[in-house]
Amino acid sequence: MKKATSLLFLILFSTLQAQNSLPQDYFSNPLDVPIVLAGTFGELRSNHFHSGLDIKTQQREGLEVKASAAGYVSRINFQHYGYGKALYIQHPNGYTTVYGHLQKLAPKIKEYLRKQQYAKESYEIELFPEPGELSVEQGELIAYSGNTGGSGGPHLHFEIRDGSQRPMNAQMFGLEVPDSRKPIIQGLFAYPLGDDAHVNNSQARQKLNLIPLNDGTYTVNQVEACGEIGFGISTVDQLDGAYNHNGVFRIEANLNGDQVFEIDFDKFSFAETRHLNQLIDYEYYANNRSRVQKLFKTPNNPLSIYGNLSEEGKLNIKDSLDYQYTIKVTDFKGNERTVRIPIKGQISDNIKKREQKATDYLASASDGLSAKGEKIDVYIPGGSLYEDAYLDINFTDDMVEVHKDEIPVHKNFTIGFDVSDYPAEEREYLFIARLSDYGRPNYSTTYKKGNRFTTGTRTFGKYTLVKDTTAPQVRPVNFYDGQWISTNETLKVKISDDLSGIDAYRATVNGKFILMEYEYKNNTLTHYFSDNVLTETENDLKLIVTDNVGNTNTYTAKFFRK
């Protein structure tokens, strides 16, 4: 007990020392409302860790966003997806702050941006202003909060990055986020890892029944096991003032009082973030939509979030010995939840063996795999998989099923189609699609070279050729052909495509390019008359919208303004 207490003190002391070495009063709240979080740093997302704090904006857009510290705008990145409209500020102390999903920029920054967008005739743009070109003071208005890009609702995505552009937990810099609630334990699992290992008479993953105790901790019925095993936990945190299920800050595990595992969500690099799929039980997530974090490290796992590990967090359970395994889950404020697992080492003579389905296709993590049907081929290069795996690959006339989306893929594999049987005029409208569970085709970027179409993808599943001969639809929203719209602040148009999806759009008025902002979540293009590029009374609008196979719709209309 004394040894465990000393170790815990050292861990907490080291953490406090690391945090205290960071500037605690340098960065301020970028909003004028109290910080309530919709998302925490390091939160588990699809194929990546969340790299910032999602600060709620009271279900509104248009809140003033202030510079968290003095510096200069070092990057402006506007894209349809991802962070949407994003602003980056470089600070004299070497850190960078990031502000994402913005509605619009402050006037002086917007003016700089608009000049470049019109010069390049593109809404999507990435700019890197020179130091001193767009200087800002702490608390200066830089933008307004919004819901652009991949945002699921109005909020501000806020990051602090170090000098190597690695995102860090912004709460470590002294930002106050009220949180008095303990993390929530949603599920607990045991994994037999060794060839002869077993848990509760089985070599398969075992879900353990959590038993809540009066003191707020959990236990489980005694686990009978032998050999090399590991555990996994599904856990989230809830902060004050919000119902969101957020990520936790630290998970640690001890065996008989000695620490064997630790992960801390304080910093990571973007280069490693997709390796989240090695942290979680990907197969369980694919089938149950619940992320279980493995409390052991898998081979060739480069994640930097791991702390003190003993034997990679794996336990070697010996026959006739008793063990106490303890998991402690902690949020950033130190609220914690504990799970205690009694383990009895016991060899079983009646073990349910794990299912090992061998197929014709064994994909090596290091060497990959090639497979070929009559008109379709699949190439999985080395490094695409984290572990060797038998794959189910089935070819039919115009479709291939490459396993199921139960195994994570780290880098692109290629699917190729021989389209020589299709007339040249028909090939123009073909694309490669991944079929959803309901059979809906989803466009996969298709490269066409002669009789061969290929796509690169990081998701297993069903792929086929689909023909799209229907042009996108275009519909005006706040005007009609021939209308006077002098009081309008915007020109809005709905665009949509029911199959291959929107690829490009371009709008002109009286033959002159006008900027239109695309919001894919509501299929809307918007031009702001405040750009002051339209000066004539009579205006001829021409909007060309193209889908991913080249079908084009040209919409024209006339409108008048004083």
Coordinates of C-alpha atoms in Angstrom, one line a residue:
M1 CA 0.0 0.0 0.0
K2 CA 2.8 2.4 0.9
K3 CA 4.5 1.6 -2.4
A4 CA 1.3 2.3 -4.4
T5 CA 0.7 5.6 -2.5
S6 CA 4.2 6.8 -3.2
L7 CA 3.9 5.9 -6.9
L8 CA 0.6 7.8 -7.1
F9 CA 2.1 10.9 -5.4
L10 CA 5.0 10.8 -7.9
I11 CA 2.6 10.6 -10.9
L12 CA 0.5 13.5 -9.6
F13 CA 3.5 15.6 -8.8
S14 CA 5.1 15.0 -12.2
T15 CA 1.8 15.9 -13.9
L16 CA 1.4 19.1 -11.9
Q17 CA 5.0 20.0 -12.6
A18 CA 4.5 19.5 -16.3
Q19 CA 1.4 21.6 -16.3
N20 CA 2.9 24.3 -14.1
S21 CA 5.8 24.7 -16.6
L22 CA 3.2 25.9 -19.2
P23 CA 2.0 29.5 -19.1
Q24 CA -1.1 29.6 -16.9
D25 CA -2.2 33.2 -17.5
Y26 CA -1.1 33.8 -21.0
F27 CA -4.2 32.6 -22.9
S28 CA -7.7 33.8 -22.2
N29 CA -11.2 32.5 -23.1
P30 CA -11.8 33.3 -26.8
L31 CA -15.5 34.0 -26.1
D32 CA -17.3 36.3 -23.8
V33 CA -19.4 33.5 -22.4
P34 CA -18.4 31.0 -19.8
I35 CA -16.6 27.9 -21.2
V36 CA -19.0 25.0 -21.4
L37 CA -17.7 22.1 -23.6
A38 CA -19.3 20.0 -26.2
G39 CA -16.0 18.2 -26.9
T40 CA -12.8 17.7 -24.9
F41 CA -9.3 17.3 -26.0
G42 CA -8.3 13.8 -27.0
E43 CA -11.9 12.7 -27.3
L44 CA -12.2 9.5 -29.4
R45 CA -13.6 10.4 -32.9
S46 CA -13.8 8.4 -36.1
N47 CA -10.2 7.6 -37.1
H48 CA -8.8 10.5 -35.1
F49 CA -8.4 12.1 -31.6
H50 CA -10.2 15.4 -31.1
S51 CA -7.5 18.0 -31.2
G52 CA -9.1 20.9 -29.3
L53 CA -11.9 22.1 -27.1
D54 CA -15.4 22.5 -28.6
I55 CA -16.8 25.4 -26.8
K56 CA -20.6 25.8 -26.8
T57 CA -22.0 29.0 -28.1
Q58 CA -25.4 28.8 -26.5
Q59 CA -26.9 27.2 -29.6
R60 CA -26.2 30.4 -31.5
E61 CA -24.0 31.6 -34.3
G62 CA -22.4 35.0 -34.5
L63 CA -20.8 35.3 -31.0
E64 CA -17.7 37.4 -31.0
V65 CA -14.5 35.4 -31.1
K66 CA -11.5 37.2 -29.5
A67 CA -7.8 36.5 -29.9
S68 CA -6.8 34.4 -26.9
A69 CA -3.4 36.1 -26.8
A70 CA -1.5 38.7 -28.8
G71 CA 0.2 37.6 -32.0
Y72 CA -0.4 37.7 -35.7
V73 CA -2.7 35.7 -38.1
S74 CA -0.3 33.1 -39.5
R75 CA -2.8 31.0 -41.5
I76 CA -6.3 31.3 -42.9
N77 CA -7.9 28.1 -44.2
F78 CA -11.4 28.0 -45.7
Q79 CA -12.7 24.6 -46.8
H80 CA -16.1 23.0 -47.3
Y81 CA -15.4 20.2 -44.8
G82 CA -13.2 19.8 -41.7
Y83 CA -12.7 23.0 -39.8
G84 CA -14.8 25.0 -42.3
K85 CA -13.7 28.6 -41.9
A86 CA -10.6 28.5 -39.7
L87 CA -8.1 31.1 -38.4
Y88 CA -4.6 30.5 -36.9
I89 CA -2.7 32.9 -34.7
Q90 CA 1.0 32.6 -34.0
H91 CA 2.1 33.9 -30.6
P92 CA 5.4 35.3 -29.5
N93 CA 5.9 32.5 -27.0
G94 CA 6.0 29.9 -29.8
Y95 CA 2.4 28.6 -29.4
T96 CA -0.3 28.7 -32.0
T97 CA -4.1 29.1 -31.3
V98 CA -6.7 27.8 -33.8
Y99 CA -10.3 28.9 -34.2
G100 CA -12.5 26.7 -36.3
H101 CA -16.1 26.4 -37.7
L102 CA -16.3 30.2 -37.9
Q103 CA -19.2 32.1 -39.4
K104 CA -17.2 35.1 -40.7
L105 CA -14.0 37.0 -40.0
A106 CA -13.4 40.4 -38.5
P107 CA -13.4 43.2 -41.1
K108 CA -9.6 43.7 -41.5
I109 CA -9.0 40.0 -41.8
K110 CA -12.0 39.5 -44.1
E111 CA -10.8 42.2 -46.4
Y112 CA -7.4 40.5 -46.7
L113 CA -9.1 37.2 -47.4
R114 CA -11.6 38.4 -49.9
K115 CA -8.9 40.0 -52.1
Q116 CA -7.2 36.7 -52.3
Q117 CA -10.3 34.7 -52.9
Y118 CA -11.3 36.9 -55.8
A119 CA -7.8 36.9 -57.2
K120 CA -7.8 33.1 -57.2
E121 CA -11.6 32.9 -58.0
S122 CA -12.1 30.3 -55.3
Y123 CA -14.0 30.0 -52.0
E124 CA -11.7 27.2 -50.7
I125 CA -8.3 28.8 -50.0
E126 CA -5.3 28.5 -47.7
L127 CA -3.3 31.6 -47.0
F128 CA -0.1 32.3 -44.9
P129 CA 0.1 36.0 -44.1
E130 CA 3.6 37.3 -43.2
P131 CA 4.4 38.2 -39.6
G132 CA 3.1 41.7 -38.8
E133 CA 0.7 41.7 -41.8
L134 CA -2.3 40.9 -39.7
S135 CA -1.2 41.6 -36.1
V136 CA -3.8 41.2 -33.3
E137 CA -3.9 42.1 -29.6
Q138 CA -5.2 39.8 -26.8
G139 CA -9.0 40.2 -26.7
E140 CA -9.2 41.8 -30.1
L141 CA -12.2 40.7 -32.3
I142 CA -11.0 38.3 -34.9
A143 CA -14.1 36.5 -36.1
Y144 CA -17.7 35.4 -35.3
S145 CA -18.6 31.9 -34.2
G146 CA -20.4 29.6 -36.6
N147 CA -21.3 26.1 -37.8
T148 CA -19.2 25.7 -40.9
G149 CA -17.3 22.6 -42.1
G150 CA -17.8 19.3 -40.4
S151 CA -19.5 20.9 -37.3
G152 CA -22.6 19.1 -36.0
G153 CA -24.0 22.3 -34.4
P154 CA -23.0 25.9 -33.5
H155 CA -19.7 26.0 -31.5
L156 CA -16.2 27.2 -31.5
H157 CA -13.4 24.7 -32.0
F158 CA -10.4 26.0 -30.1
E159 CA -6.9 24.6 -30.1
I160 CA -3.5 25.4 -28.6
R161 CA -0.5 23.9 -30.5
D162 CA 3.1 23.8 -29.5
G163 CA 6.1 24.9 -31.7
S164 CA 6.0 21.7 -33.6
Q165 CA 2.2 22.2 -34.4
R166 CA 1.2 19.4 -32.0
P167 CA -2.2 20.0 -30.4
M168 CA -2.1 20.2 -26.7
N169 CA -4.8 20.1 -24.1
A170 CA -5.9 23.7 -23.7
Q171 CA -7.0 23.1 -20.1
M172 CA -3.4 22.7 -19.1
F173 CA -2.9 26.4 -19.8
G174 CA -5.2 27.5 -17.0
L175 CA -8.5 27.9 -18.9
E176 CA -11.3 27.4 -16.4
V177 CA -13.8 24.7 -17.3
P178 CA -16.2 23.8 -14.5
D179 CA -16.5 20.0 -13.9
S180 CA -17.6 18.4 -10.7
R181 CA -18.9 15.2 -12.2
K182 CA -17.1 11.8 -12.2
P183 CA -16.5 9.9 -15.4
I184 CA -19.0 7.3 -16.5
I185 CA -18.0 3.7 -17.0
Q186 CA -20.2 2.2 -19.8
G187 CA -18.6 -1.2 -20.3
L188 CA -15.7 -3.4 -19.3
F189 CA -14.1 -6.2 -21.3
A190 CA -11.5 -8.9 -20.8
Y191 CA -9.3 -10.2 -23.7
P192 CA -7.4 -13.5 -23.8
L193 CA -4.3 -12.6 -25.7
G194 CA -1.9 -15.5 -25.6
D195 CA -2.4 -18.6 -27.7
D196 CA -3.4 -20.7 -24.7
A197 CA -4.9 -17.9 -22.6
H198 CA -8.5 -18.0 -21.5
V199 CA -11.0 -15.9 -19.5
N200 CA -14.0 -17.5 -17.9
N201 CA -13.5 -20.7 -19.9
S202 CA -13.3 -18.9 -23.2
Q203 CA -10.7 -17.6 -25.6
A204 CA -13.1 -14.9 -27.0
R205 CA -13.5 -11.3 -25.8
Q206 CA -15.6 -11.3 -22.6
K207 CA -17.9 -8.6 -21.5
L208 CA -17.9 -8.3 -17.7
N209 CA -20.9 -7.3 -15.6
L210 CA -20.2 -4.1 -13.8
I211 CA -21.4 -4.1 -10.2
P212 CA -21.9 -0.5 -8.6
L213 CA -20.9 -0.2 -5.0
N214 CA -22.2 2.3 -2.4
D215 CA -18.9 4.4 -2.5
G216 CA -19.3 5.1 -6.2
T217 CA -16.7 2.5 -7.3
Y218 CA -17.4 -0.6 -9.4
T219 CA -16.4 -4.2 -9.1
V220 CA -17.2 -7.4 -11.1
N221 CA -17.7 -11.0 -10.3
Q222 CA -14.4 -12.8 -9.9
V223 CA -12.7 -13.4 -13.2
E224 CA -11.2 -16.8 -13.7
A225 CA -8.3 -16.7 -16.2
C226 CA -4.9 -18.1 -17.1
G227 CA -2.2 -17.0 -19.5
E228 CA -1.6 -13.6 -21.1
I229 CA -4.7 -11.4 -20.9
G230 CA -5.7 -7.7 -21.1
F231 CA -8.7 -5.5 -20.4
G232 CA -10.6 -2.8 -22.2
I233 CA -12.9 -0.1 -20.9
S234 CA -15.6 2.0 -22.5
T235 CA -15.8 5.3 -20.6
V236 CA -16.9 8.9 -21.1
D237 CA -17.0 12.1 -19.1
Q238 CA -19.7 14.7 -18.5
L239 CA -18.9 18.2 -17.6
D240 CA -21.0 20.7 -15.7
G241 CA -23.7 22.4 -17.7
A242 CA -23.7 19.9 -20.6
Y243 CA -25.1 16.5 -21.5
N244 CA -22.5 15.6 -24.0
H245 CA -20.5 12.4 -23.6
N246 CA -16.9 13.7 -23.7
G247 CA -13.5 12.1 -23.5
V248 CA -11.6 11.5 -20.2
F249 CA -8.1 12.8 -19.4
R250 CA -6.3 9.8 -17.9
I251 CA -6.7 6.0 -17.5
E252 CA -4.4 4.0 -15.4
A253 CA -4.4 0.4 -14.2
N254 CA -2.6 -1.4 -11.4
L255 CA -2.0 -5.1 -10.7
N256 CA -1.7 -5.9 -7.0
G257 CA -0.8 -2.2 -6.3
D258 CA 1.8 -1.9 -9.1
Q259 CA 1.1 0.3 -12.1
V260 CA 1.0 -1.6 -15.3
F261 CA -0.7 0.8 -17.7
E262 CA -1.3 4.6 -18.2
I263 CA -2.6 6.8 -21.0
D264 CA -2.8 10.6 -20.8
F265 CA -4.6 12.9 -23.2
D266 CA -2.4 15.9 -22.9
K267 CA -0.7 16.1 -26.3
F268 CA -0.3 14.2 -29.6
S269 CA 0.8 14.8 -33.2
F270 CA -1.4 14.7 -36.2
A271 CA 0.9 12.1 -37.8
E272 CA -0.2 9.6 -35.1
T273 CA -3.8 10.4 -34.7
R274 CA -5.2 7.7 -37.0
H275 CA -3.5 5.1 -34.8
L276 CA -6.5 5.7 -32.5
N277 CA -7.8 2.6 -34.3
Q278 CA -5.0 0.6 -32.5
L279 CA -6.1 2.0 -29.2
I280 CA -9.7 1.0 -29.6
D281 CA -11.3 -2.4 -30.2
Y282 CA -12.2 -1.5 -33.8
E283 CA -14.2 -4.7 -34.5
Y284 CA -16.4 -4.1 -31.5
Y285 CA -16.9 -0.5 -32.5
A286 CA -17.8 -1.5 -36.1
N287 CA -20.5 -3.8 -34.8
N288 CA -21.7 -1.9 -31.7
R289 CA -20.8 1.8 -32.2
S290 CA -19.2 1.9 -28.8
R291 CA -15.5 2.6 -28.5
V292 CA -13.6 0.3 -26.1
Q293 CA -10.1 1.5 -25.2
K294 CA -7.7 -1.3 -24.8
L295 CA -5.7 -1.2 -21.6
F296 CA -2.7 -2.8 -23.3
K297 CA -0.5 -1.8 -26.1
T298 CA -0.6 -3.7 -29.4
P299 CA 2.5 -4.4 -31.5
N300 CA 4.0 -1.6 -33.6
N301 CA 1.7 1.0 -31.9
P302 CA 3.5 4.4 -32.1
L303 CA 1.0 6.4 -30.0
S304 CA 2.7 8.9 -27.7
I305 CA -0.2 9.1 -25.2
Y306 CA 1.0 6.0 -23.3
G307 CA 2.7 6.6 -20.0
N308 CA 4.1 4.0 -17.6
L309 CA 3.7 0.5 -19.0
S310 CA 4.7 -2.8 -17.6
E311 CA 4.8 -5.6 -20.2
E312 CA 2.8 -3.3 -22.5
G313 CA -0.1 -3.5 -20.0
K314 CA -0.6 -7.2 -20.6
L315 CA -1.1 -9.5 -17.6
N316 CA 0.4 -12.9 -17.2
I317 CA -2.0 -14.8 -15.0
K318 CA -0.7 -18.0 -13.4
D319 CA -2.6 -20.9 -12.2
S320 CA -3.6 -21.0 -8.5
L321 CA -2.7 -17.3 -7.8
D322 CA -5.1 -14.5 -6.9
Y323 CA -4.8 -11.0 -8.3
Q324 CA -6.4 -7.6 -7.8
Y325 CA -6.6 -5.5 -11.0
T326 CA -7.7 -1.8 -10.5
I327 CA -8.6 0.7 -13.2
K328 CA -8.8 4.4 -12.4
V329 CA -10.4 6.8 -14.9
T330 CA -9.8 10.5 -14.2
D331 CA -11.1 13.7 -15.9
F332 CA -9.0 16.9 -16.1
K333 CA -10.4 18.3 -12.9
G334 CA -9.3 15.1 -10.9
N335 CA -12.8 13.6 -10.6
E336 CA -12.2 9.9 -10.7
R337 CA -14.0 6.6 -11.0
T338 CA -12.5 3.3 -9.9
V339 CA -13.2 -0.3 -11.1
R340 CA -11.8 -3.2 -9.1
I341 CA -11.5 -6.6 -10.7
P342 CA -10.7 -9.7 -8.7
I343 CA -8.9 -12.4 -10.8
K344 CA -8.3 -16.0 -9.9
G345 CA -5.6 -17.8 -11.8
Q346 CA -7.2 -21.1 -12.9
I347 CA -6.4 -23.4 -15.8
S348 CA -9.6 -24.7 -17.4
D349 CA -10.0 -28.1 -19.1
N350 CA -13.2 -27.0 -20.9
I351 CA -12.3 -23.9 -23.0
K352 CA -14.4 -22.5 -25.8
K353 CA -11.8 -21.9 -28.5
R354 CA -11.6 -18.6 -30.4
E355 CA -12.9 -18.7 -33.9
Q356 CA -10.1 -18.6 -36.5
K357 CA -11.5 -18.4 -39.9
A358 CA -8.9 -19.1 -42.6
T359 CA -9.6 -17.8 -46.1
D360 CA -7.8 -17.8 -49.4
Y361 CA -6.4 -14.3 -48.7
L362 CA -3.9 -13.8 -45.9
A363 CA -2.9 -10.1 -45.8
S364 CA 0.4 -9.5 -44.2
A365 CA 0.8 -6.3 -42.2
S366 CA 4.3 -5.8 -43.7
D367 CA 3.9 -7.2 -47.2
G368 CA 0.2 -6.6 -48.0
L369 CA -1.8 -8.6 -50.5
S370 CA -2.9 -8.8 -54.2
A371 CA -6.2 -10.4 -55.3
K372 CA -7.7 -10.6 -58.7
G373 CA -11.1 -11.4 -60.2
E374 CA -12.1 -11.5 -63.8
K375 CA -12.6 -7.8 -64.2
I376 CA -11.6 -6.4 -60.8
D377 CA -8.4 -6.4 -58.8
V378 CA -7.4 -5.4 -55.3
Y379 CA -4.0 -4.4 -54.0
I380 CA -3.4 -3.9 -50.3
P381 CA 0.2 -2.5 -49.9
G382 CA 2.4 -3.3 -46.9
G383 CA 1.7 -1.0 -44.0
S384 CA -2.0 -0.8 -44.7
L385 CA -3.0 -3.2 -41.8
Y386 CA -1.8 -3.1 -38.3
E387 CA -1.8 -6.9 -37.9
D388 CA -1.8 -10.0 -40.3
A389 CA -5.3 -10.9 -41.1
Y390 CA -7.3 -13.4 -43.1
L391 CA -9.7 -11.5 -45.4
D392 CA -12.9 -12.4 -47.1
I393 CA -12.7 -11.1 -50.7
N394 CA -15.5 -12.0 -53.1
F395 CA -15.7 -11.0 -56.7
T396 CA -18.8 -10.8 -58.8
D397 CA -19.4 -9.3 -62.3
D398 CA -19.2 -5.6 -61.4
M399 CA -18.7 -5.8 -57.6
V400 CA -16.1 -6.8 -55.1
E401 CA -16.6 -7.2 -51.4
V402 CA -13.3 -6.7 -49.6
H403 CA -13.9 -8.2 -46.2
K404 CA -16.2 -6.1 -43.8
D405 CA -15.4 -2.8 -42.1
E406 CA -14.3 -4.7 -39.0
I407 CA -10.5 -4.3 -39.5
P408 CA -8.9 -0.9 -39.5
V409 CA -7.0 0.2 -42.5
H410 CA -4.2 2.7 -42.0
K411 CA -3.3 3.7 -45.5
N412 CA -5.0 3.5 -48.9
F413 CA -5.4 0.2 -50.7
T414 CA -6.4 0.2 -54.4
I415 CA -9.4 -1.3 -56.2
G416 CA -9.2 -1.5 -60.0
F417 CA -12.0 -2.1 -62.5
D418 CA -11.5 -3.2 -66.2
V419 CA -14.2 -1.2 -68.0
S420 CA -13.3 -2.4 -71.6
D421 CA -16.8 -4.0 -71.9
Y422 CA -18.5 -0.6 -71.6
P423 CA -18.9 1.7 -74.6
A424 CA -16.7 4.8 -74.4
E425 CA -19.7 7.1 -74.2
E426 CA -21.0 5.2 -71.2
R427 CA -17.7 5.1 -69.3
E428 CA -17.9 8.9 -69.1
Y429 CA -20.7 8.5 -66.6
L430 CA -19.3 5.6 -64.5
F431 CA -17.7 6.0 -61.1
I432 CA -16.6 3.6 -58.4
A433 CA -18.8 3.6 -55.3
R434 CA -18.7 2.0 -51.9
L435 CA -22.1 0.6 -51.0
S436 CA -23.6 1.4 -47.6
D437 CA -25.1 -1.3 -45.4
Y438 CA -28.4 -0.3 -47.0
G439 CA -27.0 -0.5 -50.6
R440 CA -26.7 3.2 -51.1
P441 CA -23.7 4.0 -53.4
N442 CA -21.3 6.6 -52.0
Y443 CA -18.8 8.2 -54.5
S444 CA -15.2 7.0 -54.0
T445 CA -12.7 9.2 -55.8
T446 CA -12.3 7.6 -59.2
Y447 CA -9.3 7.8 -61.4
K448 CA -9.9 7.0 -65.1
K449 CA -7.1 5.9 -67.5
G450 CA -8.2 4.2 -70.7
N451 CA -10.0 1.0 -69.9
R452 CA -9.0 1.0 -66.2
F453 CA -10.7 2.8 -63.4
T454 CA -9.2 2.8 -59.9
T455 CA -9.9 4.2 -56.5
G456 CA -7.9 4.4 -53.3
T457 CA -9.7 3.8 -50.0
R458 CA -9.1 3.1 -46.3
T459 CA -12.4 1.4 -45.7
F460 CA -13.2 -2.3 -46.3
G461 CA -16.6 -3.1 -47.7
K462 CA -18.5 -3.5 -51.0
Y463 CA -17.4 -1.6 -54.1
T464 CA -19.0 -1.5 -57.5
L465 CA -19.4 0.6 -60.7
V466 CA -22.3 3.0 -60.8
K467 CA -23.6 5.1 -63.7
D468 CA -24.7 8.7 -63.1
T469 CA -26.4 10.5 -66.0
T470 CA -28.4 13.0 -64.0
A471 CA -27.1 16.6 -63.7
P472 CA -27.1 18.4 -60.3
Q473 CA -30.2 20.3 -59.4
V474 CA -30.2 24.1 -58.9
R475 CA -32.9 26.1 -57.2
P476 CA -33.0 29.8 -56.1
V477 CA -33.8 30.4 -52.5
N478 CA -34.3 34.1 -51.8
F479 CA -35.0 35.5 -55.3
Y480 CA -36.6 34.6 -58.6
D481 CA -35.8 35.4 -62.3
G482 CA -36.6 39.0 -63.1
Q483 CA -37.0 40.2 -59.4
W484 CA -35.8 43.4 -57.8
I485 CA -33.8 42.4 -54.7
S486 CA -32.4 45.8 -53.6
T487 CA -33.0 45.0 -49.9
N488 CA -31.3 41.5 -50.0
E489 CA -28.1 41.1 -48.2
T490 CA -27.4 37.8 -49.9
L491 CA -28.0 35.8 -53.0
K492 CA -28.8 32.2 -52.0
V493 CA -29.1 29.1 -54.2
K494 CA -29.7 25.4 -53.3
I495 CA -27.6 22.9 -55.2
S496 CA -27.8 19.1 -54.9
D497 CA -26.9 15.9 -56.6
D498 CA -28.5 12.6 -55.8
L499 CA -25.8 10.2 -56.8
S500 CA -22.1 11.0 -57.5
G501 CA -22.2 14.3 -55.5
I502 CA -21.2 17.9 -56.2
D503 CA -17.7 18.4 -57.5
A504 CA -17.5 22.1 -58.5
Y505 CA -19.4 25.3 -59.0
R506 CA -18.7 28.7 -60.5
A507 CA -20.9 31.8 -60.5
T508 CA -20.6 34.9 -62.6
V509 CA -22.7 38.1 -62.9
N510 CA -22.5 40.0 -66.1
G511 CA -19.6 37.8 -67.0
K512 CA -17.7 38.7 -63.9
F513 CA -16.8 36.1 -61.2
I514 CA -18.6 36.3 -57.9
L515 CA -17.7 34.5 -54.7
M516 CA -20.3 32.0 -53.4
E517 CA -19.8 30.1 -50.2
Y518 CA -20.9 26.5 -50.2
E519 CA -22.4 25.0 -47.0
Y520 CA -22.7 21.2 -47.8
K521 CA -24.9 20.5 -44.7
N522 CA -27.8 22.4 -46.2
N523 CA -26.7 22.4 -49.9
T524 CA -26.6 26.2 -50.0
L525 CA -24.5 28.6 -52.0
T526 CA -24.4 32.1 -50.7
H527 CA -23.1 35.3 -52.2
Y528 CA -22.8 38.4 -49.9
F529 CA -23.6 41.7 -51.6
S530 CA -21.3 43.3 -49.0
D531 CA -18.4 42.1 -51.2
N532 CA -19.3 45.2 -53.3
V533 CA -18.4 43.6 -56.6
L534 CA -21.8 44.2 -58.2
T535 CA -22.5 47.8 -59.1
E536 CA -25.0 47.6 -62.0
T537 CA -28.7 47.7 -61.8
E538 CA -29.5 44.9 -64.2
N539 CA -27.6 41.7 -63.5
D540 CA -27.4 38.4 -65.4
L541 CA -26.5 35.5 -63.1
K542 CA -24.9 32.4 -64.5
L543 CA -24.2 29.5 -62.2
I544 CA -22.5 26.3 -63.5
V545 CA -22.7 23.2 -61.2
T546 CA -20.9 20.0 -62.0
D547 CA -21.1 16.6 -60.3
N548 CA -18.2 14.1 -59.8
V549 CA -18.7 12.4 -63.2
G550 CA -19.0 15.7 -65.2
N551 CA -22.8 16.1 -65.5
T552 CA -23.3 19.9 -65.6
N553 CA -26.3 22.1 -64.9
T554 CA -26.1 25.7 -66.1
Y555 CA -28.6 28.0 -64.3
T556 CA -29.3 31.5 -65.5
A557 CA -31.5 34.3 -64.0
K558 CA -31.8 38.0 -64.1
F559 CA -32.1 40.2 -61.1
F560 CA -32.2 44.0 -60.4
R561 CA -30.6 46.1 -57.7
K562 CA -30.4 49.8 -56.9

